[in-house]
PDB file of C-alpha atoms in Angstrom:
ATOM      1  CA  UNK Y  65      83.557 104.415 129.273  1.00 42.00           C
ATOM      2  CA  UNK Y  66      86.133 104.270 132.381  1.00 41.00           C
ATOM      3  CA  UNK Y  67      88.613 106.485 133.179  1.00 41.00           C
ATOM      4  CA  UNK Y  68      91.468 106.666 135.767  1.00 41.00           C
ATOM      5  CA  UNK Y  69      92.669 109.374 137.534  1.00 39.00           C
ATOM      6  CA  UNK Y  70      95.382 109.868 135.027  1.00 43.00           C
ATOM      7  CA  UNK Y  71      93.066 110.177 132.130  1.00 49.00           C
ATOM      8  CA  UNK Y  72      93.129 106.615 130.551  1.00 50.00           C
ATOM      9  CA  UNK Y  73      90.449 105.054 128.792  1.00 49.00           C
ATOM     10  CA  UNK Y  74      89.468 101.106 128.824  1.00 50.00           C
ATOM     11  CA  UNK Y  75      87.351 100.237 126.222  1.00 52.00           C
ATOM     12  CA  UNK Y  76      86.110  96.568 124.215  1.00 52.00           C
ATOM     13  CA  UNK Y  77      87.371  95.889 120.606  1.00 58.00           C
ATOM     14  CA  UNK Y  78      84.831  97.872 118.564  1.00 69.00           C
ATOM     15  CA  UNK Y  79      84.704 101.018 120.306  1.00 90.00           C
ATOM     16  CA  UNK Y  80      86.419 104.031 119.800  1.00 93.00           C
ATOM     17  CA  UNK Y  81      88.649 105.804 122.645  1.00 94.00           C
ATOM     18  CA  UNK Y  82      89.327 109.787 122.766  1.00 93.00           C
ATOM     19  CA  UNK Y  83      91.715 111.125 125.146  1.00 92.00           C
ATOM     20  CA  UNK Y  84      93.739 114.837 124.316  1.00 90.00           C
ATOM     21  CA  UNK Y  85      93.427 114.971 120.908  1.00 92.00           C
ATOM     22  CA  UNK Y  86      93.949 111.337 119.913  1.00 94.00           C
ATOM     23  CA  UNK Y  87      90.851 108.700 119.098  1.00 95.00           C
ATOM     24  CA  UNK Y  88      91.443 105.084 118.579  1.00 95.00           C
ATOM     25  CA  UNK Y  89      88.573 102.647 116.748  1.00 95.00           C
ATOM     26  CA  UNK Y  90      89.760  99.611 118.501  1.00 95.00           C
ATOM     27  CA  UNK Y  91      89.559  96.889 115.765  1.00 95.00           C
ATOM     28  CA  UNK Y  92      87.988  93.466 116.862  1.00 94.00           C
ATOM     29  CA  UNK Y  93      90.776  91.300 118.624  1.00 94.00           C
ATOM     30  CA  UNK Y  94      92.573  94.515 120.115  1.00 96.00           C
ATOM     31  CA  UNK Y  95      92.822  96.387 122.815  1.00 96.00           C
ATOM     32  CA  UNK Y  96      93.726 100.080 123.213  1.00 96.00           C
ATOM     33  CA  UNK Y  97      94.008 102.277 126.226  1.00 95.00           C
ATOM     34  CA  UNK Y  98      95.238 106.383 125.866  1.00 94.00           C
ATOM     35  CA  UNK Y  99      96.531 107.532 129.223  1.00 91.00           C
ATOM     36  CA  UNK Y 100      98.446 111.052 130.224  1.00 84.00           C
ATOM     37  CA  UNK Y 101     101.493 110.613 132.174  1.00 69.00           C
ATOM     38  CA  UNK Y 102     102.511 113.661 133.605  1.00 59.00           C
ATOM     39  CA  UNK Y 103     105.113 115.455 132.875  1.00 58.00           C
ATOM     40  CA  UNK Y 104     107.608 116.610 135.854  1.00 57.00           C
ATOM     41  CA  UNK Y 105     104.584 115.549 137.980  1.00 54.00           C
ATOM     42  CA  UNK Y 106     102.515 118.429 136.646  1.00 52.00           C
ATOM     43  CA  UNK Y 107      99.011 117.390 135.294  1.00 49.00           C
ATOM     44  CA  UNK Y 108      98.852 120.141 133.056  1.00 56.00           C
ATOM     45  CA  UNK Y 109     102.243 118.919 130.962  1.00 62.00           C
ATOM     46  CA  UNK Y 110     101.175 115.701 129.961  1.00 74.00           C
ATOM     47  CA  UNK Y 111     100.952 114.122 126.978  1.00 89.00           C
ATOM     48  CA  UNK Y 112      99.401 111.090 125.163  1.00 92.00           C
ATOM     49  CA  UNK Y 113     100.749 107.740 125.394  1.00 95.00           C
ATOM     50  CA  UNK Y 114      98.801 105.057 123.172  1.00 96.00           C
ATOM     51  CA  UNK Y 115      98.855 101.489 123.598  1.00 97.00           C
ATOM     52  CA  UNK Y 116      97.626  98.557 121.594  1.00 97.00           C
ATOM     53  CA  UNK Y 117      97.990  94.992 121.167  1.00 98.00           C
ATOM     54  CA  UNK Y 118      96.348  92.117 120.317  1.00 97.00           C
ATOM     55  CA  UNK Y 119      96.654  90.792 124.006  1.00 97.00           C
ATOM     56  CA  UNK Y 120      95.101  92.020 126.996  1.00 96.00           C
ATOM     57  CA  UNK Y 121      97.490  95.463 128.483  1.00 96.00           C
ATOM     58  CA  UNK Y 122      98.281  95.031 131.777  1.00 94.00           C
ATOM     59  CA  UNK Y 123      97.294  97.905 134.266  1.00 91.00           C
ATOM     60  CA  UNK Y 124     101.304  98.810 134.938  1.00 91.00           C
ATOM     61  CA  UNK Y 125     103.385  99.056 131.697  1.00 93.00           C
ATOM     62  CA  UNK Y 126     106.069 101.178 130.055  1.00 93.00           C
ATOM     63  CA  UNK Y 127     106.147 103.427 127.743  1.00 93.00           C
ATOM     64  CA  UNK Y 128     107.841 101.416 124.908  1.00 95.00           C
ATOM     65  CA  UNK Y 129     106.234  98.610 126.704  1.00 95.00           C
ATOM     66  CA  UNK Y 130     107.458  96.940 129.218  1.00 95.00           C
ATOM     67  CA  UNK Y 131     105.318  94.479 131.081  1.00 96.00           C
ATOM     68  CA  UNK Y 132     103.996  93.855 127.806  1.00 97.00           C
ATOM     69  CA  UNK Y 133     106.487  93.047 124.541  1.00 97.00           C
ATOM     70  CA  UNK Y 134     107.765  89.795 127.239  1.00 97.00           C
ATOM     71  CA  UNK Y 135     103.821  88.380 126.969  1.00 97.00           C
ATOM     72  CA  UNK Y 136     103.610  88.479 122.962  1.00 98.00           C
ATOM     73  CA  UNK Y 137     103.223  85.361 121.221  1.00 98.00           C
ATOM     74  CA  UNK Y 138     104.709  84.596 118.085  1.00 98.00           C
ATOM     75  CA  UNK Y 139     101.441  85.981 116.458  1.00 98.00           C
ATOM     76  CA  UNK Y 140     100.850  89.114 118.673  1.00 98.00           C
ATOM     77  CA  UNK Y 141     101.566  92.562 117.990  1.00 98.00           C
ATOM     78  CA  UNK Y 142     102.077  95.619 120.472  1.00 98.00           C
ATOM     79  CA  UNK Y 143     102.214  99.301 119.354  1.00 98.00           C
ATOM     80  CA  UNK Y 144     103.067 102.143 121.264  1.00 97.00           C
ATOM     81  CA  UNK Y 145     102.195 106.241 120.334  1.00 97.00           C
ATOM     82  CA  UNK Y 146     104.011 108.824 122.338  1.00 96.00           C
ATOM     83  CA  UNK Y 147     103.466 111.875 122.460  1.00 95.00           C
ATOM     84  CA  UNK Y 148     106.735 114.266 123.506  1.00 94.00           C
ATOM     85  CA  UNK Y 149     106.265 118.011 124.295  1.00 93.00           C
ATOM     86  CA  UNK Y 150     106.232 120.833 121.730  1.00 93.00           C
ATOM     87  CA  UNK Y 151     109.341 121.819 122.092  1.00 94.00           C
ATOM     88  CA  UNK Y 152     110.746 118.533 120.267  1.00 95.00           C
ATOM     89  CA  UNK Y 153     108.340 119.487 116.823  1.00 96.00           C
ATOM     90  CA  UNK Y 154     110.035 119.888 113.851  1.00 96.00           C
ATOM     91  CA  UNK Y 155     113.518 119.116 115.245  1.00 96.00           C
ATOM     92  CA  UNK Y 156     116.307 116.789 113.437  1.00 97.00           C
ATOM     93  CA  UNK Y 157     114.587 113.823 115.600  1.00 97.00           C
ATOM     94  CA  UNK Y 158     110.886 114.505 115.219  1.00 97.00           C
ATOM     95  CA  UNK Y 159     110.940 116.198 111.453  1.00 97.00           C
ATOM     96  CA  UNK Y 160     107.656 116.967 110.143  1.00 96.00           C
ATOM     97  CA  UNK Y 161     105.357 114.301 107.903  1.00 95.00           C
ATOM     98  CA  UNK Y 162     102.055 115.484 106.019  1.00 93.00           C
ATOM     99  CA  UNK Y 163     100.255 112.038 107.048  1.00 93.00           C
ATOM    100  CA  UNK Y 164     100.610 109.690 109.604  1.00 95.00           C
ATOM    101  CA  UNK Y 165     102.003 106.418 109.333  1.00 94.00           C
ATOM    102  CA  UNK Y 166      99.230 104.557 108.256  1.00 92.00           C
ATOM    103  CA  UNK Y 167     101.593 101.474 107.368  1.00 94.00           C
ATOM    104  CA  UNK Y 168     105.114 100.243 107.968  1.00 96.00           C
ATOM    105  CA  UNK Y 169     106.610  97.879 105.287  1.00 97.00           C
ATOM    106  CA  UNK Y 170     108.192  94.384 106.816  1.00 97.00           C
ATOM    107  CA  UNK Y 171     111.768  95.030 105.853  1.00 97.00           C
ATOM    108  CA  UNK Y 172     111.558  97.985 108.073  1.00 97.00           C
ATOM    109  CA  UNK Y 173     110.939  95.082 111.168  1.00 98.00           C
ATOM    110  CA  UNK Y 174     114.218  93.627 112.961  1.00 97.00           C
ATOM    111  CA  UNK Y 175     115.042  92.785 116.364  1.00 97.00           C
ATOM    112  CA  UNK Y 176     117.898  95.690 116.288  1.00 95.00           C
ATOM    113  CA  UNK Y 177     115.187  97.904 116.581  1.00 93.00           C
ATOM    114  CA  UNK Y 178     113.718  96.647 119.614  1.00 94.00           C
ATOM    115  CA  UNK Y 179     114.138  98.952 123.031  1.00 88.00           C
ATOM    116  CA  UNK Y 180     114.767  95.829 124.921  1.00 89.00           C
ATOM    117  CA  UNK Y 181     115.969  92.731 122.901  1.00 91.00           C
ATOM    118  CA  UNK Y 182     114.024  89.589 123.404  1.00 94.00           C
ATOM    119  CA  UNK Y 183     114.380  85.955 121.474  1.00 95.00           C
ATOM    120  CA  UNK Y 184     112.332  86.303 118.157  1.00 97.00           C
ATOM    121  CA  UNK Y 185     111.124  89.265 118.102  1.00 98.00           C
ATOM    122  CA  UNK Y 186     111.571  92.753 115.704  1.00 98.00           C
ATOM    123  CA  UNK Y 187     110.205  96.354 116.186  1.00 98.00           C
ATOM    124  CA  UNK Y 188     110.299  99.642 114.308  1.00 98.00           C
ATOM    125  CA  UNK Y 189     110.669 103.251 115.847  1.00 97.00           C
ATOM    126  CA  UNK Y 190     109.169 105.650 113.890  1.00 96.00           C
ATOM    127  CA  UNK Y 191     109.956 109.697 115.341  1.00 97.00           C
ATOM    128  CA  UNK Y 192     107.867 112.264 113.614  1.00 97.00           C
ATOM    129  CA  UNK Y 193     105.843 115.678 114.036  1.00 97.00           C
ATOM    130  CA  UNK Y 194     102.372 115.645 112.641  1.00 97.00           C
ATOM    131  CA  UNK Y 195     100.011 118.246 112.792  1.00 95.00           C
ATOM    132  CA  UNK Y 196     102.805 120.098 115.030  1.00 95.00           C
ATOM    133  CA  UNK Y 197     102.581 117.359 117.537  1.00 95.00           C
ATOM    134  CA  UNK Y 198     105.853 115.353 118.394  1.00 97.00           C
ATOM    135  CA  UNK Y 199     105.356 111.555 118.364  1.00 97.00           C
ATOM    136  CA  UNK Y 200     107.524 108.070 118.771  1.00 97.00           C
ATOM    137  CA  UNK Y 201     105.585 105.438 116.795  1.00 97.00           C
ATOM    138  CA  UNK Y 202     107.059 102.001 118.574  1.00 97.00           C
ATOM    139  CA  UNK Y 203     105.655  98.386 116.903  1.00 98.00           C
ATOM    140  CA  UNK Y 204     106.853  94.903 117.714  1.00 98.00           C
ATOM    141  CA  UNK Y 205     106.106  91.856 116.120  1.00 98.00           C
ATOM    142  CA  UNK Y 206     105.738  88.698 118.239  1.00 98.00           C
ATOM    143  CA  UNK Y 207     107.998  86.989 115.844  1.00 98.00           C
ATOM    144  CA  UNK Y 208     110.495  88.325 112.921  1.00 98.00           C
ATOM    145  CA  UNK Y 209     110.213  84.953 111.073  1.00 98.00           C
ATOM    146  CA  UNK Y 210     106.679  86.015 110.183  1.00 98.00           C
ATOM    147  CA  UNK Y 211     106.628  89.416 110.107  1.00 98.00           C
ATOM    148  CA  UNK Y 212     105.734  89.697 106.362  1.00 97.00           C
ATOM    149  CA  UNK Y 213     102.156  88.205 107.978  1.00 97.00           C
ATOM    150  CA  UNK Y 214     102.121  90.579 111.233  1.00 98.00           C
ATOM    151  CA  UNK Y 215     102.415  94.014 109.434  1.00 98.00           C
ATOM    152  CA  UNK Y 216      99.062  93.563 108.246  1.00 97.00           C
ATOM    153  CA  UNK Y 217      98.113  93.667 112.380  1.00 97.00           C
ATOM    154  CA  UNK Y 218     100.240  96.791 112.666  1.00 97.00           C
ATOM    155  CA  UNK Y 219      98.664  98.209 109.724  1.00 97.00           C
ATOM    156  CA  UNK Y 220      95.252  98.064 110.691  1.00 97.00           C
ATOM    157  CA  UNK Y 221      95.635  99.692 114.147  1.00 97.00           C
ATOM    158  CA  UNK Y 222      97.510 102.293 112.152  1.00 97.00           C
ATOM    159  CA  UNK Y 223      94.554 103.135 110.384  1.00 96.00           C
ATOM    160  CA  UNK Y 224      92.350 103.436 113.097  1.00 95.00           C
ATOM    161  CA  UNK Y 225      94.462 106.134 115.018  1.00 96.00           C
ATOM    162  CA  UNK Y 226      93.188 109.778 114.200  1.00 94.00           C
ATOM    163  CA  UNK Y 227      95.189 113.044 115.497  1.00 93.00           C
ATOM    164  CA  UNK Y 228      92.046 115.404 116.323  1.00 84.00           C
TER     165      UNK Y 228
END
């Protein structure tokens, strides 16, 4: 499997993708890539970012996204796992969870919760500590009008994210 210099992994829909501590089975009609960004420009500070969506990633995106959420359709889904340093576990913003978010009901969905707003659309931001790792969980739903039928997309690339 192909990685860049920065650590990040390109696989098909079917495989599975393992990058500092983090694995991904990519479900059929996905696609994931795990990548280290460095942190203050130091290799040896950086920590996983995970992206997945149901359309192709583009080589240059944000964080939370960008270059990415603007290309959803109304039936695509992009979700985002950050990982933040240690000293951010088990603070007020990152408190810690016994499981991972395997699934995020609909209500929880609404454009307020987007990092960038954009016509028709609704996220969630999830902040936790699991396994005394710091994470942001970020989703956004192509479209808020259906997003009772989309969680089921951000539910099953949930479940296919383990924390090694």
């Amino acid at each position: 499997m192909p990685v860049d210099p920065i650590g990040t992994q390109v696989p098909a829909s079917g495989n599975t993708i393992r990058l500092s501590g983090l694995a991904v089975a990519v479900p059929s009609g996905w696609e994931a890539r795990i990548s280290r960004k460095p942190s203050d420009e130091k290799v040896e500070n950086s920590y996983a970012v995970v992206h997945a969506a149901t359309i192709p990633l583009p080589m240059n995106r944000g964080d939370y996204g960008s270059n990415v959420v603007e290309r959803l359709a109304a039936t695509d889904v992009f979700v985002s796992l950050i990982e933040f340093g240690p000293e951010a576990a088990n603070t007020a913003l990152f408190p810690t969870t016994e499981r991972f978010p395997g699934s995020i009901p609909a209500s929880q969905f609404h454009p307020s919760q987007l990092q960038r707003t954009l016509p028709g659309q609704a996220g969630k931001q999830v902040f936790f500590t699991y396994s005394g790792r710091p994470f942001c969980l970020y989703a956004v739903l192509g479209s808020f009008a259906i997003r009772n039928q989309l969680v089921s997309r951000v539910d099953e690339i949930l479940g296919a994210f383990t924390v090694e």
